[in-house]
Short mmCIF file of C-alpha atoms in Angstrom, two decimals:
data_model
loop_
_atom_site.label_atom_id
_atom_site.label_comp_id
_atom_site.label_asym_id
_atom_site.label_seq_id
_atom_site.Cartn_x
_atom_site.Cartn_y
_atom_site.Cartn_z
CA UNK U 1 34.17 65.33 204.77
CA UNK U 2 34.50 61.65 205.69
CA UNK U 3 34.83 58.91 203.06
CA UNK U 4 31.47 57.36 203.94
CA UNK U 5 27.94 58.75 204.16
CA UNK U 6 27.27 57.07 207.52
CA UNK U 7 30.10 59.10 209.12
CA UNK U 8 28.73 62.39 207.84
CA UNK U 9 27.57 64.65 210.68
CA UNK U 10 27.72 68.24 212.04
CA UNK U 11 30.86 67.56 214.10
CA UNK U 12 32.80 66.96 210.88
CA UNK U 13 32.42 70.64 209.96
CA UNK U 14 33.36 72.14 213.35
CA UNK U 15 37.06 71.37 213.02
CA UNK U 16 40.30 73.27 212.57
CA UNK U 17 41.80 72.40 209.15
CA UNK U 18 45.62 72.27 209.19
CA UNK U 19 45.78 72.79 205.42
CA UNK U 20 43.99 76.16 205.75
CA UNK U 21 46.50 77.33 208.35
CA UNK U 22 49.48 76.38 206.17
CA UNK U 23 47.76 77.92 203.15
CA UNK U 24 47.16 81.19 204.98
CA UNK U 25 50.82 81.38 206.02
CA UNK U 26 51.99 80.87 202.43
CA UNK U 27 49.52 83.39 200.97
CA UNK U 28 50.56 86.03 203.50
CA UNK U 29 54.16 85.69 202.38
CA UNK U 30 53.49 86.16 198.65
CA UNK U 31 53.15 89.35 196.59
CA UNK U 32 49.77 90.09 194.98
CA UNK U 33 50.00 88.41 191.57
CA UNK U 34 51.44 85.03 192.62
CA UNK U 35 49.16 85.12 195.68
CA UNK U 36 46.02 85.45 193.53
CA UNK U 37 47.21 82.74 191.11
CA UNK U 38 48.04 80.34 193.95
CA UNK U 39 44.70 81.10 195.66
CA UNK U 40 42.76 80.33 192.46
CA UNK U 41 44.70 77.12 191.82
CA UNK U 42 44.22 76.07 195.45
CA UNK U 43 40.49 76.70 195.17
CA UNK U 44 40.23 74.55 192.04
CA UNK U 45 42.28 71.81 193.74
CA UNK U 46 40.05 71.96 196.83
CA UNK U 47 36.93 71.68 194.65
CA UNK U 48 38.46 68.70 192.82
CA UNK U 49 39.23 66.98 196.13
CA UNK U 50 35.65 67.65 197.23
CA UNK U 51 34.29 65.96 194.08
CA UNK U 52 36.60 62.98 194.66
CA UNK U 53 35.38 62.88 198.26
CA UNK U 54 31.76 62.76 197.04
CA UNK U 55 32.67 59.96 194.64
CA UNK U 56 34.34 58.03 197.46
CA UNK U 57 31.19 58.39 199.55
CA UNK U 58 28.96 57.22 196.70
CA UNK U 59 31.17 54.29 195.76
CA UNK U 60 31.41 53.22 199.41
CA UNK U 61 27.63 53.34 199.68
CA UNK U 62 26.96 51.34 196.51
CA UNK U 63 30.06 49.28 195.73
CA UNK U 64 31.68 48.94 199.14
CA UNK U 65 34.96 50.56 198.03
CA UNK U 66 36.46 53.95 197.26
CA UNK U 67 36.56 55.58 193.82
CA UNK U 68 39.55 54.68 191.62
CA UNK U 69 40.75 57.75 189.75
CA UNK U 70 42.34 55.62 187.01
CA UNK U 71 39.71 52.94 186.40
CA UNK U 72 36.26 54.05 187.46
CA UNK U 73 35.29 56.89 185.11
CA UNK U 74 33.65 54.41 182.73
CA UNK U 75 31.29 53.32 185.50
CA UNK U 76 29.69 56.77 185.57
CA UNK U 77 28.22 56.03 182.14
CA UNK U 78 26.90 52.74 183.45
CA UNK U 79 25.35 54.57 186.40
CA UNK U 80 23.58 56.96 184.02
CA UNK U 81 22.23 54.01 181.99
CA UNK U 82 21.00 52.37 185.18
CA UNK U 83 19.17 55.55 186.24
CA UNK U 84 17.60 55.87 182.81
CA UNK U 85 16.29 52.30 182.99
CA UNK U 86 15.04 52.80 186.55
CA UNK U 87 13.72 56.37 186.61
CA UNK U 88 13.21 57.23 182.94
CA UNK U 89 15.13 59.33 180.43
CA UNK U 90 13.67 62.71 181.42
CA UNK U 91 14.47 62.34 185.12
CA UNK U 92 17.96 61.04 184.30
CA UNK U 93 18.73 63.94 181.94
CA UNK U 94 17.50 66.41 184.54
CA UNK U 95 19.60 64.78 187.27
CA UNK U 96 22.67 64.70 185.02
CA UNK U 97 22.29 68.34 184.01
CA UNK U 98 21.76 69.35 187.64
CA UNK U 99 24.88 67.46 188.71
CA UNK U 100 27.01 69.09 186.00
CA UNK U 101 25.79 72.56 187.00
CA UNK U 102 26.47 71.76 190.69
CA UNK U 103 30.05 70.68 189.97
CA UNK U 104 30.76 73.74 187.82
CA UNK U 105 29.34 76.04 190.51
CA UNK U 106 31.45 74.25 193.10
CA UNK U 107 34.67 74.86 191.17
CA UNK U 108 33.83 78.50 190.45
CA UNK U 109 32.60 79.38 193.94
CA UNK U 110 35.42 77.67 195.86
CA UNK U 111 38.10 79.22 193.61
CA UNK U 112 36.46 82.66 194.04
CA UNK U 113 36.15 82.16 197.80
CA UNK U 114 39.86 81.33 198.25
CA UNK U 115 40.93 84.32 196.12
CA UNK U 116 38.63 86.59 198.14
CA UNK U 117 39.97 85.24 201.44
CA UNK U 118 43.56 85.77 200.25
CA UNK U 119 42.71 89.42 199.55
CA UNK U 120 41.21 89.80 203.04
CA UNK U 121 44.39 88.31 204.54
CA UNK U 122 46.55 90.73 202.56
CA UNK U 123 44.49 93.79 203.59
CA UNK U 124 44.77 92.85 207.27
CA UNK U 125 48.17 91.18 207.22
CA UNK U 126 49.17 92.00 210.82
CA UNK U 127 45.96 90.62 212.32
CA UNK U 128 45.98 87.68 209.89
CA UNK U 129 49.56 86.78 210.79
CA UNK U 130 48.75 86.76 214.53
CA UNK U 131 45.60 84.77 213.89
CA UNK U 132 47.48 82.25 211.75
CA UNK U 133 50.14 81.76 214.44
CA UNK U 134 47.49 81.29 217.13
CA UNK U 135 45.54 78.85 214.97
CA UNK U 136 48.75 76.91 214.27
CA UNK U 137 49.53 76.60 217.98
CA UNK U 138 45.94 75.49 218.73
CA UNK U 139 46.07 72.92 215.90
CA UNK U 140 49.38 71.45 217.12
CA UNK U 141 48.11 71.34 220.71
CA UNK U 142 44.81 69.66 219.77
CA UNK U 143 46.62 67.20 217.53
CA UNK U 144 49.21 66.33 220.21
CA UNK U 145 46.62 65.76 222.94
CA UNK U 146 44.00 64.16 220.70
CA UNK U 147 41.30 66.71 221.53
CA UNK U 148 37.95 65.61 220.10
CA UNK U 149 34.52 67.11 219.51
CA UNK U 150 31.64 64.59 219.51
CA UNK U 151 34.15 61.80 218.90
CA UNK U 152 35.83 63.61 215.98
CA UNK U 153 39.40 65.02 216.25
CA UNK U 154 39.30 68.82 216.41
CA UNK U 155 42.59 69.14 214.50
CA UNK U 156 41.82 68.12 210.92
CA UNK U 157 44.04 67.21 207.98
CA UNK U 158 41.32 65.65 205.79
CA UNK U 159 42.32 67.33 202.52
CA UNK U 160 45.94 66.24 202.86
CA UNK U 161 44.90 62.70 203.75
CA UNK U 162 42.49 62.57 200.79
CA UNK U 163 45.20 63.81 198.43
CA UNK U 164 47.69 61.29 199.79
CA UNK U 165 45.24 58.37 199.54
CA UNK U 166 44.28 59.30 195.97
CA UNK U 167 47.95 59.53 194.97
CA UNK U 168 48.74 56.17 196.56
CA UNK U 169 45.69 54.64 194.91
CA UNK U 170 46.83 55.77 191.47
CA UNK U 171 50.34 54.43 192.11
CA UNK U 172 49.04 51.11 193.44
CA UNK U 173 46.69 50.74 190.44
CA UNK U 174 49.50 51.21 187.95
CA UNK U 175 51.70 48.70 189.80
CA UNK U 176 48.84 46.22 190.09
CA UNK U 177 48.23 46.36 186.35
CA UNK U 178 51.81 45.31 185.58
CA UNK U 179 51.85 42.57 188.23
CA UNK U 180 48.46 41.15 187.27
CA UNK U 181 49.49 40.80 183.63
CA UNK U 182 52.17 38.36 184.82
CA UNK U 183 49.71 36.47 187.03
CA UNK U 184 47.17 36.12 184.21
CA UNK U 185 49.74 34.36 182.03
CA UNK U 186 50.08 31.48 184.50
CA UNK U 187 47.35 28.81 184.25
CA UNK U 188 47.38 25.45 186.05
CA UNK U 189 45.15 23.91 183.36
CA UNK U 190 46.25 26.04 180.40
CA UNK U 191 48.06 23.21 178.62
CA UNK U 192 45.81 20.31 179.66
CA UNK U 193 44.93 18.10 176.66
CA UNK U 194 41.21 18.15 175.72
CA UNK U 195 40.70 14.50 176.71
CA UNK U 196 41.87 15.25 180.25
CA UNK U 197 39.40 18.07 180.91
CA UNK U 198 36.37 17.29 183.14
CA UNK U 199 36.16 13.60 182.07
CA UNK U 200 33.81 12.85 184.99
CA UNK U 201 31.13 15.15 183.54
CA UNK U 202 31.03 13.71 180.03
CA UNK U 203 27.47 13.26 178.81
CA UNK U 204 26.04 15.83 181.23
CA UNK U 205 24.22 19.01 180.22
CA UNK U 206 26.06 21.61 182.32
CA UNK U 207 24.38 24.88 183.31
CA UNK U 208 26.28 27.66 185.09
CA UNK U 209 23.83 30.31 186.32
CA UNK U 210 24.53 33.62 188.04
CA UNK U 211 21.70 35.20 190.05
CA UNK U 212 22.09 38.97 190.20
CA UNK U 213 22.96 40.37 193.68
CA UNK U 214 22.30 37.01 195.41
CA UNK U 215 24.42 37.57 198.51
CA UNK U 216 24.85 36.18 201.99
CA UNK U 217 22.63 38.94 203.39
CA UNK U 218 19.63 37.44 201.61
CA UNK U 219 20.02 34.31 203.74
CA UNK U 220 21.13 35.80 207.07
CA UNK U 221 19.73 39.34 207.35
CA UNK U 222 16.74 39.45 209.77
CA UNK U 223 14.56 41.39 207.30
CA UNK U 224 15.27 39.39 204.13
CA UNK U 225 16.21 35.97 205.50
CA UNK U 226 12.82 34.63 206.70
CA UNK U 227 11.27 34.78 203.22
CA UNK U 228 14.39 33.68 201.36
CA UNK U 229 15.16 30.83 203.78
CA UNK U 230 11.59 29.56 203.50
CA UNK U 231 11.85 29.63 199.69
CA UNK U 232 15.14 27.73 199.79
CA UNK U 233 13.65 25.11 202.11
CA UNK U 234 10.51 24.68 200.00
CA UNK U 235 12.47 24.46 196.77
CA UNK U 236 14.96 21.99 198.28
CA UNK U 237 12.08 19.65 199.17
CA UNK U 238 10.44 20.09 195.76
CA UNK U 239 13.68 19.19 194.00
CA UNK U 240 14.21 16.23 196.31
CA UNK U 241 10.78 14.88 195.37
CA UNK U 242 11.77 15.25 191.71
CA UNK U 243 14.92 13.20 192.36
CA UNK U 244 17.43 16.04 192.70
CA UNK U 245 19.92 16.68 195.46
CA UNK U 246 22.02 19.74 196.19
CA UNK U 247 25.09 20.85 198.09
CA UNK U 248 25.82 24.48 198.94
CA UNK U 249 28.67 26.62 200.23
CA UNK U 250 29.99 30.19 200.21
CA UNK U 251 32.29 32.12 197.89
CA UNK U 252 33.79 35.53 198.67
CA UNK U 253 33.12 37.72 195.65
CA UNK U 254 35.70 39.99 194.05
CA UNK U 255 33.10 42.77 193.84
CA UNK U 256 30.31 44.24 195.95
CA UNK U 257 27.08 46.04 195.19
CA UNK U 258 27.57 46.04 191.41
CA UNK U 259 29.98 45.40 188.51
CA UNK U 260 28.56 41.91 188.15
CA UNK U 261 30.94 41.07 185.31
CA UNK U 262 33.82 41.11 187.81
CA UNK U 263 32.12 38.34 189.79
CA UNK U 264 31.36 36.34 186.64
CA UNK U 265 34.91 36.58 185.33
CA UNK U 266 36.49 35.83 188.71
CA UNK U 267 34.45 32.64 189.09
CA UNK U 268 35.07 31.42 185.57
CA UNK U 269 38.71 32.50 185.07
CA UNK U 270 40.12 31.43 188.42
CA UNK U 271 41.75 34.87 188.72
CA UNK U 272 40.92 37.63 191.22
CA UNK U 273 39.28 40.14 188.86
CA UNK U 274 38.53 42.99 191.27
CA UNK U 275 38.65 46.01 188.96
CA UNK U 276 38.04 47.08 185.39
CA UNK U 277 41.71 47.04 184.37
CA UNK U 278 42.09 43.45 185.55
CA UNK U 279 38.93 42.57 183.65
CA UNK U 280 40.31 44.05 180.43
CA UNK U 281 43.59 42.22 180.96
CA UNK U 282 41.85 38.86 181.43
CA UNK U 283 39.50 39.34 178.49
CA UNK U 284 42.48 40.05 176.22
CA UNK U 285 44.35 36.94 177.42
CA UNK U 286 44.17 33.28 176.44
CA UNK U 287 43.63 32.22 180.07
CA UNK U 288 41.30 29.20 180.14
CA UNK U 289 37.86 30.11 181.49
CA UNK U 290 35.75 27.40 183.12
CA UNK U 291 33.15 27.66 180.37
CA UNK U 292 35.85 27.49 177.68
CA UNK U 293 37.08 24.24 179.23
CA UNK U 294 33.95 22.52 177.92
CA UNK U 295 34.47 23.94 174.43
CA UNK U 296 38.15 22.96 174.42
CA UNK U 297 37.28 19.41 175.46
CA UNK U 298 35.38 18.98 172.19
CA UNK U 299 32.67 17.05 174.03
CA UNK U 300 30.17 19.90 174.47
CA UNK U 301 28.42 22.59 172.47
CA UNK U 302 28.55 25.90 174.37
CA UNK U 303 25.83 28.57 174.63
CA UNK U 304 25.25 31.79 176.57
CA UNK U 305 21.82 33.18 177.49
CA UNK U 306 22.32 36.76 178.61
CA UNK U 307 19.27 39.05 178.72
CA UNK U 308 21.36 41.79 180.31
CA UNK U 309 23.60 42.13 177.25
CA UNK U 310 22.23 44.96 175.09
CA UNK U 311 25.23 45.81 172.90
CA UNK U 312 28.24 44.15 171.26
CA UNK U 313 29.87 41.64 173.58
CA UNK U 314 33.40 40.67 172.47
CA UNK U 315 33.89 38.70 175.71
CA UNK U 316 32.06 35.81 174.01
CA UNK U 317 35.40 34.57 172.66
CA UNK U 318 37.10 34.50 176.08
CA UNK U 319 34.24 32.55 177.62
CA UNK U 320 34.31 30.06 174.74
CA UNK U 321 30.63 30.36 173.81
CA UNK U 322 29.61 29.15 170.34
CA UNK U 323 26.38 31.17 170.49
CA UNK U 324 25.09 33.95 172.73
CA UNK U 325 21.43 34.97 173.01
CA UNK U 326 21.32 38.62 174.08
CA UNK U 327 18.37 40.79 175.13
CA UNK U 328 17.17 41.18 171.54
CA UNK U 329 17.33 37.53 170.51
CA UNK U 330 14.91 35.96 172.99
CA UNK U 331 11.66 37.18 171.39
CA UNK U 332 10.45 39.13 174.40
CA UNK U 333 7.50 41.49 173.77
CA UNK U 334 6.65 42.37 177.36
CA UNK U 335 7.75 45.39 179.46
CA UNK U 336 11.13 45.91 181.07
CA UNK U 337 11.25 45.65 184.84
CA UNK U 338 13.44 48.69 185.52
CA UNK U 339 16.98 47.68 184.52
CA UNK U 340 16.05 44.03 183.92
CA UNK U 341 15.08 43.54 180.28
CA UNK U 342 12.81 40.55 180.98
CA UNK U 343 11.68 38.33 183.88
CA UNK U 344 13.88 35.37 184.78
CA UNK U 345 11.05 32.90 184.24
CA UNK U 346 10.72 34.05 180.63
CA UNK U 347 14.51 33.86 180.14
CA UNK U 348 14.55 30.28 181.41
CA UNK U 349 11.61 29.24 179.23
CA UNK U 350 13.41 30.64 176.19
CA UNK U 351 16.56 28.82 177.26
CA UNK U 352 14.50 25.63 177.28
CA UNK U 353 12.95 26.25 173.86
CA UNK U 354 16.08 27.45 172.09
CA UNK U 355 18.82 25.44 173.80
CA UNK U 356 18.16 22.86 176.49
CA UNK U 357 15.01 21.36 174.99
CA UNK U 358 16.45 20.87 171.51
CA UNK U 359 18.19 17.75 170.27
CA UNK U 360 21.95 18.09 169.97
CA UNK U 361 24.72 15.88 168.70
CA UNK U 362 26.62 16.69 171.89
CA UNK U 363 25.64 17.66 175.43
CA UNK U 364 25.41 21.43 175.97
CA UNK U 365 27.30 23.61 178.42
CA UNK U 366 25.30 26.80 179.06
CA UNK U 367 26.03 30.03 180.90
CA UNK U 368 22.78 31.74 181.95
CA UNK U 369 22.68 35.19 183.59
CA UNK U 370 19.48 36.00 185.49
CA UNK U 371 18.65 39.69 186.02
CA UNK U 372 15.32 40.05 187.85
CA UNK U 373 17.03 40.62 191.21
CA UNK U 374 18.98 43.63 189.90
CA UNK U 375 18.44 46.87 191.83
CA UNK U 376 16.28 48.93 192.27
CA UNK U 377 13.98 45.92 192.98
CA UNK U 378 10.85 47.58 191.75
CA UNK U 379 8.75 46.40 190.11
CA UNK U 380 9.41 42.69 190.65
CA UNK U 381 7.94 40.02 188.33
CA UNK U 382 5.62 37.31 189.63
CA UNK U 383 5.55 33.66 188.66
CA UNK U 384 2.92 32.73 186.05
CA UNK U 385 2.02 29.40 184.51
CA UNK U 386 4.90 28.11 182.39
CA UNK U 387 2.49 27.37 179.57
CA UNK U 388 1.19 30.96 179.70
CA UNK U 389 4.50 32.77 179.11
CA UNK U 390 4.11 33.19 175.35
CA UNK U 391 6.04 36.21 174.12
CA UNK U 392 6.06 37.84 177.55
CA UNK U 393 3.04 40.11 177.01
CA UNK U 394 1.44 38.52 180.07
CA UNK U 395 3.82 40.56 182.23
CA UNK U 396 2.38 43.94 181.17
CA UNK U 397 -0.22 43.96 183.91
CA UNK U 398 2.23 42.64 186.51
CA UNK U 399 4.77 45.35 185.70
CA UNK U 400 2.13 48.11 185.77
CA UNK U 401 0.81 46.98 189.15
CA UNK U 402 4.26 46.71 190.75
CA UNK U 403 6.15 49.21 192.88
CA UNK U 404 7.64 52.26 191.23
CA UNK U 405 11.46 52.27 191.27
CA UNK U 406 11.63 55.76 192.81
CA UNK U 407 9.45 54.62 195.74
CA UNK U 408 11.72 51.66 196.49
CA UNK U 409 14.97 53.60 196.07
CA UNK U 410 13.81 56.29 198.51
CA UNK U 411 13.00 53.83 201.32
CA UNK U 412 15.81 51.72 202.83
CA UNK U 413 13.50 49.28 204.62
CA UNK U 414 11.40 48.79 201.50
CA UNK U 415 14.54 48.28 199.43
CA UNK U 416 15.60 45.46 201.73
CA UNK U 417 12.16 43.87 201.70
CA UNK U 418 11.80 44.06 197.93
CA UNK U 419 15.35 42.79 197.40
CA UNK U 420 14.49 39.70 199.44
CA UNK U 421 11.36 39.14 197.34
CA UNK U 422 13.36 39.43 194.13
CA UNK U 423 15.76 36.71 195.31
CA UNK U 424 12.81 34.49 196.20
CA UNK U 425 11.45 35.02 192.69
CA UNK U 426 14.74 34.23 190.93
CA UNK U 427 15.45 31.11 192.99
CA UNK U 428 11.88 29.88 192.49
CA UNK U 429 11.99 30.45 188.72
CA UNK U 430 15.33 28.66 188.36
CA UNK U 431 14.48 25.64 190.50
CA UNK U 432 10.99 25.29 189.02
CA UNK U 433 12.61 25.27 185.60
CA UNK U 434 14.95 22.47 186.71
CA UNK U 435 12.10 20.52 188.30
CA UNK U 436 10.03 20.87 185.12
CA UNK U 437 12.63 20.40 182.40
CA UNK U 438 15.72 18.81 183.92
CA UNK U 439 16.79 15.21 183.35
CA UNK U 440 19.12 12.67 184.92
CA UNK U 441 21.93 14.24 182.90
CA UNK U 442 21.26 17.87 183.88
CA UNK U 443 23.75 19.45 186.28
CA UNK U 444 23.04 22.96 187.57
CA UNK U 445 25.64 25.17 189.24
CA UNK U 446 24.17 28.47 190.44
CA UNK U 447 25.52 31.27 192.58
CA UNK U 448 25.32 34.97 193.30
CA UNK U 449 27.70 37.42 191.64
CA UNK U 450 27.93 39.82 194.60
CA UNK U 451 26.15 41.22 197.63
CA UNK U 452 23.52 43.95 197.13
CA UNK U 453 24.46 47.59 197.82
CA UNK U 454 25.44 48.62 201.36
CA UNK U 455 22.09 50.33 201.96
CA UNK U 456 20.52 46.86 201.70
CA UNK U 457 23.21 44.49 202.93
CA UNK U 458 24.54 46.79 205.67
CA UNK U 459 27.67 48.89 206.01
CA UNK U 460 29.76 46.05 207.39
CA UNK U 461 28.42 43.11 205.39
CA UNK U 462 30.77 40.44 204.07
CA UNK U 463 31.33 39.89 200.35
CA UNK U 464 30.14 36.28 200.55
CA UNK U 465 27.64 34.81 198.08
CA UNK U 466 25.89 31.41 198.13
CA UNK U 467 26.75 28.72 195.59
CA UNK U 468 24.91 25.44 194.95
CA UNK U 469 25.44 22.39 192.76
CA UNK U 470 22.28 20.42 191.92
CA UNK U 471 22.07 17.07 190.12
CA UNK U 472 20.06 13.83 189.91
CA UNK U 473 23.05 11.60 189.35
CA UNK U 474 24.47 10.89 192.84
CA UNK U 475 27.96 10.45 191.39
CA UNK U 476 28.06 14.18 190.56
CA UNK U 477 27.70 15.25 194.19
CA UNK U 478 29.85 12.38 195.45
CA UNK U 479 32.77 14.01 193.64
CA UNK U 480 32.55 17.06 195.93
CA UNK U 481 31.75 15.26 199.19
CA UNK U 482 35.16 16.27 200.59
CA UNK U 483 34.33 19.96 200.20
CA UNK U 484 32.23 20.00 203.37
CA UNK U 485 29.34 21.86 201.73
CA UNK U 486 25.85 21.79 203.28
CA UNK U 487 23.07 19.55 201.96
CA UNK U 488 20.27 21.44 200.20
CA UNK U 489 20.06 24.90 198.63
CA UNK U 490 20.84 26.85 201.81
CA UNK U 491 24.48 26.87 202.92
CA UNK U 492 24.91 26.66 206.69
CA UNK U 493 26.33 29.69 208.47
CA UNK U 494 29.55 27.79 209.16
CA UNK U 495 29.81 26.13 205.74
CA UNK U 496 33.23 26.55 204.06
CA UNK U 497 34.02 29.97 202.60
CA UNK U 498 36.41 30.15 199.62
CA UNK U 499 37.63 33.09 197.65
CA UNK U 500 35.64 33.12 194.43
CA UNK U 501 38.70 32.69 192.21
CA UNK U 502 39.50 29.33 193.83
CA UNK U 503 36.32 27.70 192.54
CA UNK U 504 37.51 27.06 188.97
CA UNK U 505 40.53 24.92 189.87
CA UNK U 506 38.72 23.03 192.64
CA UNK U 507 35.80 22.28 190.33
CA UNK U 508 38.08 21.10 187.53
CA UNK U 509 40.09 18.92 189.91
CA UNK U 510 36.98 17.40 191.51
CA UNK U 511 35.68 16.27 188.13
CA UNK U 512 38.86 14.59 186.99
CA UNK U 513 40.79 17.30 185.11
CA UNK U 514 44.57 16.82 185.01
CA UNK U 515 46.68 19.95 185.62
CA UNK U 516 49.14 20.84 182.88
CA UNK U 517 50.47 24.29 183.77
CA UNK U 518 50.97 27.03 181.22
CA UNK U 519 53.36 29.76 182.26
CA UNK U 520 52.91 32.22 179.42
#
């Protein structure tokens, strides 16, 4: 099998596998007992490689990368939780049980099949030997001359290649872990005195907001872009009338299709956090996150509003947040919208009531994570009057009348359409909140954490996400005039593209921070 679903086709199964020819030759040379043992072990190994191949295909489809045998097992639990939120507990349990049975049957049947074939070879050893020699000659000939069937090489070595790539991946992961631990100890601003951190933002209420799955495809894909671009244009004009101005660019995310926390931590740590091991390493370090900068300065109170957090969250310490409001601390009494625990508009209203709208001795730096644009994009909330939000019960009718998750998941075109609508909703809710509640001292930085899954963004989509900085005070945007970002909320196609981990240091430098390196 190929490593991607899009390459899956009949021609892939009409090939001559080199591993089978070598295996047949070895089995023919062995006496009965070791032959049967080797055949059974080979069958189990082949089944295991098949499962890894399936995982590669699934991860490519959803996360734009192959499965990591060392790091990614924990994500299977997250996938099950996502299905439960989207399709319900009964359907998820049934799917999980069915998958377990399928895998067990695969191991048993393939092991049995290889043992049975080895017995057939042994009973007809003369014919099998001739056949193996002929097959070997044909394989070498086809491989040497590049003979293809429907564009696919007739001589196959897929199992060997899969085994080699998995082995190299494990080795590279272990090496990367050791090297990244050294990198994480180096910090250009790690020893900067508090007084020299972001002095040009003193007195400002800073808000760093991540919009789930807000990727470049939302702005440039022909299906999603018309609606999203119109929303960005309308909201840019509305903010301009309210006295706000914006500049926007592109960041290349460290993740794709999911694992949002990798995008969050890459942006805020200034390190390329592209896998779970790197994430654990960073969270256990004293590397200075962008949000912790404001806490360390002593000039801001720091708060997190995170409706997606539904369990203990020890990362609060790394991000330097004095207080975190999770899904259970925002007073929401309405329905969940699939995975999203509450609509973004409600989250932002609660942020206003509990944080931004209260009097403080110091300005507040807030990290707000919006979740309404999380897959499966059904049902999607609708904007209601800000004064009508209450405890969120108003959304019961909206949720009941929306699309069913299973209907959206099953239809690629509908998934793309509904994804675009979810981005329009999130951007509208956020910018309406700023227009309604912001002041001359409010500075909003918002961006996407990653592109949506490949089925929505396309199989060859970039990893770019939009980022915008919005403020009333012209001095705030003057500080980044040299960045070359586009005016307004929509970054131009040719606007600068930076790796996401570069944002922290460039932001700190632009707003007057003095580097004092820490080398661990």
